[in-house]
Each structure stands twice: as structure tokens, then as C-alpha cells.
Short mmCIF file of C-alpha atoms and ligand atoms in Angstrom, two decimals:
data_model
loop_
_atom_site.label_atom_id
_atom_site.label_comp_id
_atom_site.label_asym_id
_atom_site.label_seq_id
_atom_site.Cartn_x
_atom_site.Cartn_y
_atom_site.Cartn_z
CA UNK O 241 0.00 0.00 0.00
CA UNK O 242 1.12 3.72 -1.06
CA UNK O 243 1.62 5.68 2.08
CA UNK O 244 1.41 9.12 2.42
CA UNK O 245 5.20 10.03 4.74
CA UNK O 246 4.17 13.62 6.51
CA UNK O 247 0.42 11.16 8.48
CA UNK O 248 2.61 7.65 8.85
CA UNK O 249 -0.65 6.21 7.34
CA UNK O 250 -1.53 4.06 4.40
CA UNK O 251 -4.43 2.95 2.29
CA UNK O 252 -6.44 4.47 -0.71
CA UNK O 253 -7.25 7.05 1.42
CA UNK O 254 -3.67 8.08 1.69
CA UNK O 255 -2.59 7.52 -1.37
CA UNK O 256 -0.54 9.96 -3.80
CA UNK O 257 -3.35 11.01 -5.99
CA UNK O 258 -3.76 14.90 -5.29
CA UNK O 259 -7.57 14.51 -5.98
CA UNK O 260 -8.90 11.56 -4.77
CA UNK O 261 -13.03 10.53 -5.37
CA UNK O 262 -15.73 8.50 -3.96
CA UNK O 263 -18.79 7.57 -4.06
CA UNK O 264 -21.95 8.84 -1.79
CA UNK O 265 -25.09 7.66 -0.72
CA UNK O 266 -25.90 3.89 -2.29
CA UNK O 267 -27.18 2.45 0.39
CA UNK O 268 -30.32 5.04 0.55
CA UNK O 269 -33.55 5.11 -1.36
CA UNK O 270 -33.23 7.74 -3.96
CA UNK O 271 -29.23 8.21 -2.89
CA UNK O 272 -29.02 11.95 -3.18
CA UNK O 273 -30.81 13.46 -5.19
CA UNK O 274 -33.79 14.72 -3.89
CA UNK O 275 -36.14 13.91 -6.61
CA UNK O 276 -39.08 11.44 -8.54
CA UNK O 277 -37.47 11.63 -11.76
CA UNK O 278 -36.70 8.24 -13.52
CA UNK O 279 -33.54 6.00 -12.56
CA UNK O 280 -32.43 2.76 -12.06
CA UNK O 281 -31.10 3.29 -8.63
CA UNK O 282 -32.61 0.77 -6.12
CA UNK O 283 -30.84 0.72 -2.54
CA UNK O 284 -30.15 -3.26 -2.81
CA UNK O 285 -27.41 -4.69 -2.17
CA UNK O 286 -27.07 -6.29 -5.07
CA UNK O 287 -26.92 -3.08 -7.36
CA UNK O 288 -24.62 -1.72 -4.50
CA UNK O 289 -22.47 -4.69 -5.58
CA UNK O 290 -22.61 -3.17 -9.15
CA UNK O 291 -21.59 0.08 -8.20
CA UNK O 292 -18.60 -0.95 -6.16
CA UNK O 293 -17.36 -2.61 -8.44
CA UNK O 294 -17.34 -0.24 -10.85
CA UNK O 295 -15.79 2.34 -8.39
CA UNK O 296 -12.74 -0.23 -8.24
CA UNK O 297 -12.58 -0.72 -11.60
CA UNK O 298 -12.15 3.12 -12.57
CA UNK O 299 -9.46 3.48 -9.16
CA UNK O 300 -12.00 5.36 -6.91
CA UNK O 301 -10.62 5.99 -3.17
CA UNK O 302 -13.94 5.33 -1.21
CA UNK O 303 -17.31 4.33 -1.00
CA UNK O 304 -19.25 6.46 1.77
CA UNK O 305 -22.56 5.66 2.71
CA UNK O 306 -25.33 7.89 4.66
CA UNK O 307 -26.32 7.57 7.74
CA UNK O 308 -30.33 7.40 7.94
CA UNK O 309 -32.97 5.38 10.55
CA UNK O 310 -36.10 7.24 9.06
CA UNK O 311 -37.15 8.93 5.50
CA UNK O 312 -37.65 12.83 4.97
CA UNK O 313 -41.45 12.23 4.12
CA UNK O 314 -42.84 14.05 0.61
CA UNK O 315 -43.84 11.53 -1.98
CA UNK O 316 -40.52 9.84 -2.38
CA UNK O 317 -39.85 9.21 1.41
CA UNK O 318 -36.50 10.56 0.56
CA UNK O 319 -34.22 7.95 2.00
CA UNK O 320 -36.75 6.03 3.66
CA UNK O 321 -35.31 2.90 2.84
CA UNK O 322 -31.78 2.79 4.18
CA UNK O 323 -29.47 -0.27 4.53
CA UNK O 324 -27.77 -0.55 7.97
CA UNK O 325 -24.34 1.04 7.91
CA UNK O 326 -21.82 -1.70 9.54
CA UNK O 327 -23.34 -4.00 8.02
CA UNK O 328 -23.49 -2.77 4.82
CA UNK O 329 -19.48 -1.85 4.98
CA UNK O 330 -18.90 -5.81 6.46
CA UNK O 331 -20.60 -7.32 3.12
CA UNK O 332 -19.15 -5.14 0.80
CA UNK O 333 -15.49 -5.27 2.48
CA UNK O 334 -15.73 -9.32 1.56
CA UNK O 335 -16.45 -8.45 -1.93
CA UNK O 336 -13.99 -5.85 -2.96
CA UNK O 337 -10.35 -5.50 -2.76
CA UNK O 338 -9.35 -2.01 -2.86
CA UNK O 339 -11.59 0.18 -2.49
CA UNK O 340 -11.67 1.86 1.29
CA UNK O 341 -15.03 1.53 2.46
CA UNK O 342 -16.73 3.68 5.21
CA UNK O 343 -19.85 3.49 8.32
CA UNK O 344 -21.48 6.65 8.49
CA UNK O 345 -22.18 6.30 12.44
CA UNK O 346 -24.39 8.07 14.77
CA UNK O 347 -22.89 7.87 18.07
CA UNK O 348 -25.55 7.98 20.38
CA UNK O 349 -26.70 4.84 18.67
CA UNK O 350 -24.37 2.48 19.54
CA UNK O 351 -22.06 1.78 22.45
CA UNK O 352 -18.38 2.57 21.52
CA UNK O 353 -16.77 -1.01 22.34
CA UNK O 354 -19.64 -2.76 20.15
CA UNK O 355 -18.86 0.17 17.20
CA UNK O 356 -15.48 -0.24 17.99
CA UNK O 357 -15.18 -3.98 17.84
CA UNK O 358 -17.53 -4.36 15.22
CA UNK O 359 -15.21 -1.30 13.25
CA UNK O 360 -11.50 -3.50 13.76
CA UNK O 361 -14.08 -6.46 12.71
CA UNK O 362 -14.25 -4.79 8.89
CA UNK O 363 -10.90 -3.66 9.12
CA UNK O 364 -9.65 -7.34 9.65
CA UNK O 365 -12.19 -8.13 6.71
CA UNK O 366 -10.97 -5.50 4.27
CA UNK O 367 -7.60 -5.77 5.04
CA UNK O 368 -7.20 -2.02 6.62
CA UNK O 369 -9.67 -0.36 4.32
CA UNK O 370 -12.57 0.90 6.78
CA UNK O 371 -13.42 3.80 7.99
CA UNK O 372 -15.64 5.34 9.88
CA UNK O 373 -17.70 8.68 9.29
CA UNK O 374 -18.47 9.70 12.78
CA UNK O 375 -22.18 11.99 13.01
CA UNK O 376 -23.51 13.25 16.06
CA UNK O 377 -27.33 12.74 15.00
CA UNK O 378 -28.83 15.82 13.23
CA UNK O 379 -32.47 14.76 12.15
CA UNK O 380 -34.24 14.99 15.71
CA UNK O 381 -37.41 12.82 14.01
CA UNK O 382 -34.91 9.63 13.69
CA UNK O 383 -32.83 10.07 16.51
CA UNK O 384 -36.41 10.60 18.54
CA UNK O 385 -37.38 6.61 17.22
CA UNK O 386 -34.30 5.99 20.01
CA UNK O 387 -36.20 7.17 23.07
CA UNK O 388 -35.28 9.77 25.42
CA UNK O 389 -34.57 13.47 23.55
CA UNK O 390 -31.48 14.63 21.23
CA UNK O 391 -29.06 15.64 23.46
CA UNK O 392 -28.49 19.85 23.17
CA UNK O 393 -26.13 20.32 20.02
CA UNK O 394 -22.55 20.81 21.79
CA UNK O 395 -23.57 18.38 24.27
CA UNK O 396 -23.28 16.22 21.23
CA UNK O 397 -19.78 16.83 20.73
CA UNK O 398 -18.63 16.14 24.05
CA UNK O 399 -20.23 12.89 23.79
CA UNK O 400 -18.94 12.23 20.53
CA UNK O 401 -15.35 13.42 21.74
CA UNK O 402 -15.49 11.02 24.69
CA UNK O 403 -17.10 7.90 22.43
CA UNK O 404 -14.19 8.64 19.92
CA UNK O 405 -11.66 8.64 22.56
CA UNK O 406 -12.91 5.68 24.07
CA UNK O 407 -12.91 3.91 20.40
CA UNK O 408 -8.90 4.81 19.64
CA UNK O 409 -7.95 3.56 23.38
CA UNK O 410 -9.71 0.16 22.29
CA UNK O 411 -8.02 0.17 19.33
CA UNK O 412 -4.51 0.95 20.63
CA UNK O 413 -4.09 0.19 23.78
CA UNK O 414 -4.16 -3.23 25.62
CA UNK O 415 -6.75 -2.77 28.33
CA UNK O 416 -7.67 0.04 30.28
CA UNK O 417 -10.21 1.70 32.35
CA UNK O 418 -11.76 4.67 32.03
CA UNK O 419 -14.56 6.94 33.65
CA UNK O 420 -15.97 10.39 32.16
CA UNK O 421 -18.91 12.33 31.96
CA UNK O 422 -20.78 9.73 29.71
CA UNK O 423 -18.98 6.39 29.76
CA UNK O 424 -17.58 4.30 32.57
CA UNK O 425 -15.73 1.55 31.09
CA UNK O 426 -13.52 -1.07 33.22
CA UNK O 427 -10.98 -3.29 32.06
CA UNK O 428 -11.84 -1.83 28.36
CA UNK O 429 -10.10 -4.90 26.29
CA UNK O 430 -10.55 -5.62 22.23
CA UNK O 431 -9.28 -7.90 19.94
CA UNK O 432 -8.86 -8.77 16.80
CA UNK O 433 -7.39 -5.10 16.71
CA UNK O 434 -7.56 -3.40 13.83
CA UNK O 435 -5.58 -4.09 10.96
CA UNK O 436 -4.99 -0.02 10.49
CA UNK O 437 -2.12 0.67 13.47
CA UNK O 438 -3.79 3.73 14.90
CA UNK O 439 -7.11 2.64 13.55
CA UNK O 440 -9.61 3.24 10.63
CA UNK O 441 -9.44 6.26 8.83
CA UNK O 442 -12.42 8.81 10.98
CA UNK O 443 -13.82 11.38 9.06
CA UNK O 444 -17.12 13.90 10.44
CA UNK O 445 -19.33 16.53 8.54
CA UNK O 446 -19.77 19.03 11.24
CA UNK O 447 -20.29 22.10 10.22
CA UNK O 448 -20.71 24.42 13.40
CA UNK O 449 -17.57 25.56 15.90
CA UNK O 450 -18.49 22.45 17.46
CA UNK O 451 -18.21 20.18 14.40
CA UNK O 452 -15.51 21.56 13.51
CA UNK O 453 -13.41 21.91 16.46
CA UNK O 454 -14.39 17.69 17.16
CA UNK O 455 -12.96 16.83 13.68
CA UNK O 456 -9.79 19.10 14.17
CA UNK O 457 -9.10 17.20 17.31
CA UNK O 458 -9.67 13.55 16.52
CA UNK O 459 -10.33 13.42 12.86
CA UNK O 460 -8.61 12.09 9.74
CA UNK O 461 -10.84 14.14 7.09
CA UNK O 462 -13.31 16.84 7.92
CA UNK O 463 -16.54 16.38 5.22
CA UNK O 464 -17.81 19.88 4.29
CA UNK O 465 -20.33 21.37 1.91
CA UNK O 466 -18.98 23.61 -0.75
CA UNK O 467 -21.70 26.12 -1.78
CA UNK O 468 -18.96 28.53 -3.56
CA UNK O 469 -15.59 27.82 -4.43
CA UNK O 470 -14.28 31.45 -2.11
CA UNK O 471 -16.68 29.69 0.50
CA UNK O 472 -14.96 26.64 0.01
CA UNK O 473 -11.46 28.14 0.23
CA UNK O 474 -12.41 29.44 3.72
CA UNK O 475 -13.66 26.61 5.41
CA UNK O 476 -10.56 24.69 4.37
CA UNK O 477 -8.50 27.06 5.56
CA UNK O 478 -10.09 27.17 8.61
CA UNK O 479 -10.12 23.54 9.07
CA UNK O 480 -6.18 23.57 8.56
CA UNK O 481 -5.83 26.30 11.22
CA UNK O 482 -7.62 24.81 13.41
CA UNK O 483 -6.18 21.20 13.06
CA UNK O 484 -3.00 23.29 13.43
CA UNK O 485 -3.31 24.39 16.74
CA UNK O 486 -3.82 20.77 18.00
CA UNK O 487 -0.77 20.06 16.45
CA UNK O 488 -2.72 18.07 13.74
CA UNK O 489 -2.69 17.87 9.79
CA UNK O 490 -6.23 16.95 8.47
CA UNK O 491 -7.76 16.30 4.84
CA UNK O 492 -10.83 17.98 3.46
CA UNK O 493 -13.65 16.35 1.66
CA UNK O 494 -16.59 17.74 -0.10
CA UNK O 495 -19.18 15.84 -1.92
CA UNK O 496 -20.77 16.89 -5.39
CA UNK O 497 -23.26 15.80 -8.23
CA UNK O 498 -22.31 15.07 -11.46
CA UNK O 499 -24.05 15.12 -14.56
CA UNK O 500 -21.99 14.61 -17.32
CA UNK O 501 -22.78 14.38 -20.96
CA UNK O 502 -21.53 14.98 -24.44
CA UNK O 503 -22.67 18.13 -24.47
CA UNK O 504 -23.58 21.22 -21.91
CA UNK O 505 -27.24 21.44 -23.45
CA UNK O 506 -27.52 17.67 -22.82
CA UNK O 507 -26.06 18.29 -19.51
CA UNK O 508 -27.64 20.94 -18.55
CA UNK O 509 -31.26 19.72 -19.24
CA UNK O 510 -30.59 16.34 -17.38
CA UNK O 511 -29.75 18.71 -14.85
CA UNK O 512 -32.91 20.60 -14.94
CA UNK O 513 -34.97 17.36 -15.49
CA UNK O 514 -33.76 16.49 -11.75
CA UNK O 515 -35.10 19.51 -10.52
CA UNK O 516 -38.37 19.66 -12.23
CA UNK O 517 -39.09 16.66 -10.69
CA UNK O 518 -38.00 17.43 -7.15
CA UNK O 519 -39.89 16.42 -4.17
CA UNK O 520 -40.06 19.97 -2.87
CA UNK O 521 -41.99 18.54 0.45
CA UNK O 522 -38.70 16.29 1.35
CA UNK O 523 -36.30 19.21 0.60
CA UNK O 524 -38.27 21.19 2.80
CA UNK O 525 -37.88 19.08 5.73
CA UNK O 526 -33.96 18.28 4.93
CA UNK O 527 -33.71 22.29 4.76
CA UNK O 528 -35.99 23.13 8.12
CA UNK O 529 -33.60 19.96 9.59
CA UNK O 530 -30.46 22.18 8.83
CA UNK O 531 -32.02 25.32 10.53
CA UNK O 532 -31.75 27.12 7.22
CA UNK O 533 -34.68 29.81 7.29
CA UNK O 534 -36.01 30.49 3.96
CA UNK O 535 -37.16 33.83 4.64
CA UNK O 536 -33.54 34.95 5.65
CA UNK O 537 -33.14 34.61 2.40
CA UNK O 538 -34.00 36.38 -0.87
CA UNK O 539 -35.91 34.18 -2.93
CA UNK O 540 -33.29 33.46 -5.36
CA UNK O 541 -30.99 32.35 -3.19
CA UNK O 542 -33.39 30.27 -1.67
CA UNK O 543 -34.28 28.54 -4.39
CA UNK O 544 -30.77 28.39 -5.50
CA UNK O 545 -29.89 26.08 -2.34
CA UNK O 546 -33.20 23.51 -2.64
CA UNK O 547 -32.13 23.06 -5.94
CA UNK O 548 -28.87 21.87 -5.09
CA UNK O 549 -30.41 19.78 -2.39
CA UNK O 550 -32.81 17.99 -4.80
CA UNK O 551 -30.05 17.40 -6.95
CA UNK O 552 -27.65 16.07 -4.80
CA UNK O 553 -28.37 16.57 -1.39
CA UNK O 554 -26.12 20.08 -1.32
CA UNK O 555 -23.14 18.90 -3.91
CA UNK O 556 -21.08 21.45 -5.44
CA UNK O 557 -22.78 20.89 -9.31
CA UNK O 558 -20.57 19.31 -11.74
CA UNK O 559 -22.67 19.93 -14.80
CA UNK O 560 -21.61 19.41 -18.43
CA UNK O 561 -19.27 18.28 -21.02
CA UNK O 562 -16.81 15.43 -20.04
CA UNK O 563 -14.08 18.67 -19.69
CA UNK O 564 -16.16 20.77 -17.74
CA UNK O 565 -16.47 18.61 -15.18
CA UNK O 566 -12.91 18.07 -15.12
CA UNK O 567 -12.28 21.35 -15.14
CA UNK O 568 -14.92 21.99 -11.93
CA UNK O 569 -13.17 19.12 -9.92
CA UNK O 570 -9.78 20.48 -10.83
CA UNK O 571 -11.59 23.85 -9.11
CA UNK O 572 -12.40 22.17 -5.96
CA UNK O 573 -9.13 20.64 -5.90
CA UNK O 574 -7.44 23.76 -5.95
CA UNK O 575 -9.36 25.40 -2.93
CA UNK O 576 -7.82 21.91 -0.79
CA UNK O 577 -10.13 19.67 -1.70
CA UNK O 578 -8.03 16.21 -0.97
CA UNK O 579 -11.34 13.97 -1.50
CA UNK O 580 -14.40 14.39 -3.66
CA UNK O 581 -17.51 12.35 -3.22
CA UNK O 582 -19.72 11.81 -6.07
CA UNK O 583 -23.67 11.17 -6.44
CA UNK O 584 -25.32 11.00 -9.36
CA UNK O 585 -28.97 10.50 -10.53
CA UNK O 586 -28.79 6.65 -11.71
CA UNK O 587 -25.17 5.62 -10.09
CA UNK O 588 -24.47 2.60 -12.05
CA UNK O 589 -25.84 3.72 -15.66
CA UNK O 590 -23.49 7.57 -14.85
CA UNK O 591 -20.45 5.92 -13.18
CA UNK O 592 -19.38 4.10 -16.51
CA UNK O 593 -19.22 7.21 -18.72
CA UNK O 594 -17.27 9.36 -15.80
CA UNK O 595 -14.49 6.66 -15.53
CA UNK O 596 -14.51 6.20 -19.24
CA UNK O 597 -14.43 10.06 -20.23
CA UNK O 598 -13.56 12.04 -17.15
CA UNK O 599 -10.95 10.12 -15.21
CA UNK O 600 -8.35 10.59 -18.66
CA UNK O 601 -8.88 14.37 -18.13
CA UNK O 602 -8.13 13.92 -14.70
CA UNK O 603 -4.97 11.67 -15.42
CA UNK O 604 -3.61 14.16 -17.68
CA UNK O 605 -4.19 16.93 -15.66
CA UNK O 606 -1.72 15.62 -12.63
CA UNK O 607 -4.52 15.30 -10.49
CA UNK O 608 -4.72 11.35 -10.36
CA UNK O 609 -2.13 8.62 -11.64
C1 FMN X 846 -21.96 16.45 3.19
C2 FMN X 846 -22.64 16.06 4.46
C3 FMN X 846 -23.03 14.75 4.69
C4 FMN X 846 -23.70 14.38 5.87
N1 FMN X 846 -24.11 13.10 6.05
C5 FMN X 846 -24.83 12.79 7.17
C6 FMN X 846 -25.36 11.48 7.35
O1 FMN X 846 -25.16 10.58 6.52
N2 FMN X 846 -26.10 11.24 8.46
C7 FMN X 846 -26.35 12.19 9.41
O2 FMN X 846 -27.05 11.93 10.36
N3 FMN X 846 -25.84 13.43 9.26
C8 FMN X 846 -25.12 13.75 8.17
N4 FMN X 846 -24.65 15.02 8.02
C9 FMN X 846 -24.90 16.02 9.08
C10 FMN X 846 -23.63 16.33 9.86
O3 FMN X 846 -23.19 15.21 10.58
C11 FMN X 846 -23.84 17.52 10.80
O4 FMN X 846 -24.68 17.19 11.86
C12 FMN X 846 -24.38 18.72 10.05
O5 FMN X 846 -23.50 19.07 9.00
C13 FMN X 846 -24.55 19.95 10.95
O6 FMN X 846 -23.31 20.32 11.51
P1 FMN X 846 -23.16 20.45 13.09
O7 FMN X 846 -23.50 19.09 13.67
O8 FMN X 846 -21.75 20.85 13.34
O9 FMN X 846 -24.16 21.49 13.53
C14 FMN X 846 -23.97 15.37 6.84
C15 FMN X 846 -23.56 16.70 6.62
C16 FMN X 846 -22.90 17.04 5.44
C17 FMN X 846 -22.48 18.46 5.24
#
């Protein structure tokens, strides 16, 4: 395995490709995009099978899945139906071979020695390729199907901190004990340990002082949203500064849509076919979930953000010609974008003419090998 020297650590995410790229959201009804128009996407495991290998085949780093208990209502149920996470990652670590594969994992779900043990479990099966995208639980409707209330939103954090904390010393150390404001573990013991020294690869999508300052601290990658490429820019220099001060390096990822065709009218009305076709009620609640207020807004601007979200679920757009979206990945790679993760309308129809037409571009342009 290519490691990268300044981390010490290995794997595809590590590697020495300058832009690396995954896919997001297969094991989801609908995967990201927001929408009722046509596709072949089903959330079985079986096309997920399809679509991994596929991502191997054309080199991709990563295959990240979404963390969901509970649809976003409207007439699609937007992810209603949503494979289980570890599980998901297990199977498809015994069926690939290169590809690193990630949990997206809500904390207060699950005890950190069973998400720890069952964590060095796929990392045994994959041979060091699993990861684990740590989320506090935003979507109060799914984490309420758990009992009890959300905890309040830094409260989160700390809990997350400690559960992550108590996850690396399980991983590392031998057996210890340890007692803090929301575990008490004694004689904390695991093995098999992982096959990844210092464990797998942790990445988090927090977005608030609180996110952020929780991925600077423990995490591998921090998973953003890039609205604008100058918004972009700042967050990932604020990440770095902030990793900084712990005395930390950490990678940036960003997810995005692609829809890429022979030609930018082609593109461009795919594209708007997504939208047209929206399920505005679902948006709505992912939107009013995020706290963003529509009327703080001008309309445009508004409208300008549910459209992304019906497209794919807030990706940076990659719309057009084979080039362009080249050229709009070779963007985001130049704000300090290390990792892109893609979504597209039908995943394993789209995923064929990216690696056959867009990867070259990307090959020639330095950004992958
Ligand atoms: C690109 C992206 C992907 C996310 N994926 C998930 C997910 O799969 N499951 C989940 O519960 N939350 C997910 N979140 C929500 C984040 O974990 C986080 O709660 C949210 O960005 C708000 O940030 P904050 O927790 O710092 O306030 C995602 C957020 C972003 C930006």
C-alpha cells in the first residue's frame, strides 16, 4: 500500500493522488438526489455490488454511505429505505479489494466497544480499508425513534469526543479503564485489533464551531459542503488552522453531483430534469432539519440552495461536457479539496461514462495517476 510520509498512514485514502473521489449515498432510497425523476437506482445490495465494483474498476478511493434510521417524508420518502451502515461496509469489504469503504455512524446509537469492535471487525475483513464517518445525530425525528430526547447540540460533541476517545484507546491500547462524563468503562479490552495501526481512517461533517473543532481534534478528514468555491477556500482554511493548533494535519472532503454528458445542453437539461421533478416537500424538511430559514433569504438564493439539495443533497454541481467537469473538480481541488464524493442520478448507468471520459482528463491533468 502507497503511504502518504508527513500522516505515517496508508491505504487508498492516503494515497498519492492529489484529488482523490468516492462515491456517496448507495445504500439510501433515492441516494441523493432529492427527486421522482426516472432511474435505475434501487438501494439493494445487489446493485450496491454493481456500483462498487465499478468504483474499483475506474481506481475510486472510497465508498461512503449515509447515515439514515427514518425517511424525509414528501412523496418519495426521501431515504426512507436505508441499509444498515456496519453492516453494509462488512458485506461489501468481503467483496472488494481495494476500495476503502466507510460506516457513516451516529454515536448515540451504539455503544463505543460494540462500534469499535464491530469497526477493527471490517478492518480485519478488508484488510485495513474501513473507515468510519463519525455523526452526532442531526435529524431529531430519527434520533427521537431511540427514546429519550437529542441531546443539546454541543452536548453532542462532548459525547462524541469522549465515544471517539474511548474507540482509539480500544483500538490501541491493551486494556484500560476509564470513567468520564458519559462512559464508565472497566478493564476496556478488544481484539482482533484493527488491521490499520492507529485505527480506521475517521472522518465527520460538522459544520458548526463544534463540528468543527471535534474533527480538528480527533479526525482524519473533515466532510464539508462547498456552496462557492471562495466559500470553500475558507472553510478549508479554517479547518487547517484549526487542526494546526492541535498540532494536527487533516484532509478535506466535499461531496458533489455530477451530470456529465456529451454536451452542456444535454447536460444541462438532465440537470434541470432532476429539478423539475424534485420532491419539494422532502427538501423542505432536509432544509428546516439544517435550521436554514427560507425567509432569511431572498428568494433566489433560496431557491438556488433547494435546488442543489434535490439534486444532490447540497453537492457542489458538476454539470456538463466530459471537460467541464474536469475542469470543476480540478476547481475544488485547488481550494484543498483532498477527497471528492460523487452522487449521481442513476449511479451505475453515470459511473461508466465518468471513468470512461472524465478520469483521462483527470490523469492528464496531474490530479490522479
Ligand atoms: C456532506 C454532508 C453529509 C452528511 N451526512 C450525514 C449522514 O449521513 N447522516 C447524518 O445523520 N448526518 C449527516 N450530516 C450532518 C452532519 O453530521 C452535521 O450534523 C451537520 O452538517 C450539521 O453540523 P453540526 O452538527 O456541526 O451542527 C452530513 C452533513 C454534510 C455536510
Amino acid at each position: 500500500m502507497e503511504e502518504l510520509a508527513e500522516t505515517g498512514r496508508s491505504g487508498p485514502m492516503f494515497n498519492a493522488n492529489r484529488l482523490k473521489l468516492g462515491v456517496f449515498g448507495t445504500n439510501v432510497s433515492n441516494g441523493c438526489a432529492v427527486s421522482l425523476a426516472p432511474t435505475s437506482f434501487e438501494p439493494t445490495f445487489e446493485h450496491n455490488l454493481e456500483i462498487a465494483a465499478k468504483a474499483e474498476h475506474y481506481g475510486f478511493e472510497a465508498l461512503v454511505p449515509v447515515g439514515r434510521w427514518k425517511g424525509f417524508g414528501g412523496p418519495s420518502d426521501f431515504n426512507g429505505t436505508c441499509m444498515e451502515v456496519y453492516t453494509w461496509a462488512a458485506a461489501l469489504a468481503a467483496r472488494t479489494s481495494e476500495i476503502a469503504i466507510f460506516a457513516t455512524s451516529h454515536v448515540s446509537t451504539i455503544h463505543p466497544i460494540v462500534a469499535a469492535k464491530q469497526a477493527a471487525t471490517i478492518d480485519q475483513i478488508s484488510g485495513g480499508r474501513f473507515g468510519v464517518n463519525v455523526v452526532c445525530g442531526w435529524f431529531s425525528d430519527e434520533m427521537d425513534m431511540f427514546g429519550g430526547s437529542q441531546m443539546e447540540h454541543d452536548t453532542r460533541y462532548r459525547h462524541a469526543d469522549e465515544w471517539v476517545q474511548i474507540a482509539r484507546r480500544l483500538w490501541t491500547e491493551q486494556e484500560f479503564d476509564h470513567e468520564g462524563e458519559f462512559f464508565k468503562i472497566k478493564g476496556g479490552y478488544l481484539l482482533p485489533k484493527p488491521v490499520q495501526k492507529s485505527g480506521p481512517v475517521l472522518i465527520n461533517a460538522g459544520i458548526s464551531p463544534a463540528g468543527r473543532d471535534f474533527a480538528a481534534r480527533h479526525m482524519d478528514f473533515s466532510f464539508t459542503l462547498v456552496n462557492t468555491l471562495e466559500g470553500g477556500r475558507e472553510v478549508v482554511e479554517d479547518m487547517h488552522q484549526r487542526a494546526a493548533a492541535y498540532g494536527r494535519q487533516i484532509g478535506m472532503i466535499a461531496n458533489a453531483v455530477v451530470v456529465c454528458r456529451e454536451t452542456e445542453q444535454e447536460a444541462r437539461d438532465a440537470y434541470q430534469h432532476i429539478v423539475d421533478n424534485g420532491d419539494w416537500v422532502a427538501t423542505e424538511n432536509i432544509l428546516t432539519t439544517f435550521g436554514v430559514q427560507s425567509q432569511s433569504m431572498d428568494d433566489a438564493a433560496a431557491r438556488a440552495m433547494a435546488e442543489r439539495f434535490v439534486a444532490g443533497w447540497g453537492g457542489y454541481p458538476l454539470v456538463g461536457t466530459p471537460e467541464q467537469v474536469a475542469e470543476g473538480l480540478a476547481e475544488m481541488s485547488k481550494i484543498g479539496i483532498d477527497l471528492v464524493l460523487l452522487s449521481w442520478l442513476d449511479y451505475n448507468e453515470e459511473i461508466s461514462f465518468f471513468g470512461e471520459r472524465v478520469m483521462p482528463l483527470l490523469k492528464q491533468a496531474g490530479l490522479r495517476s
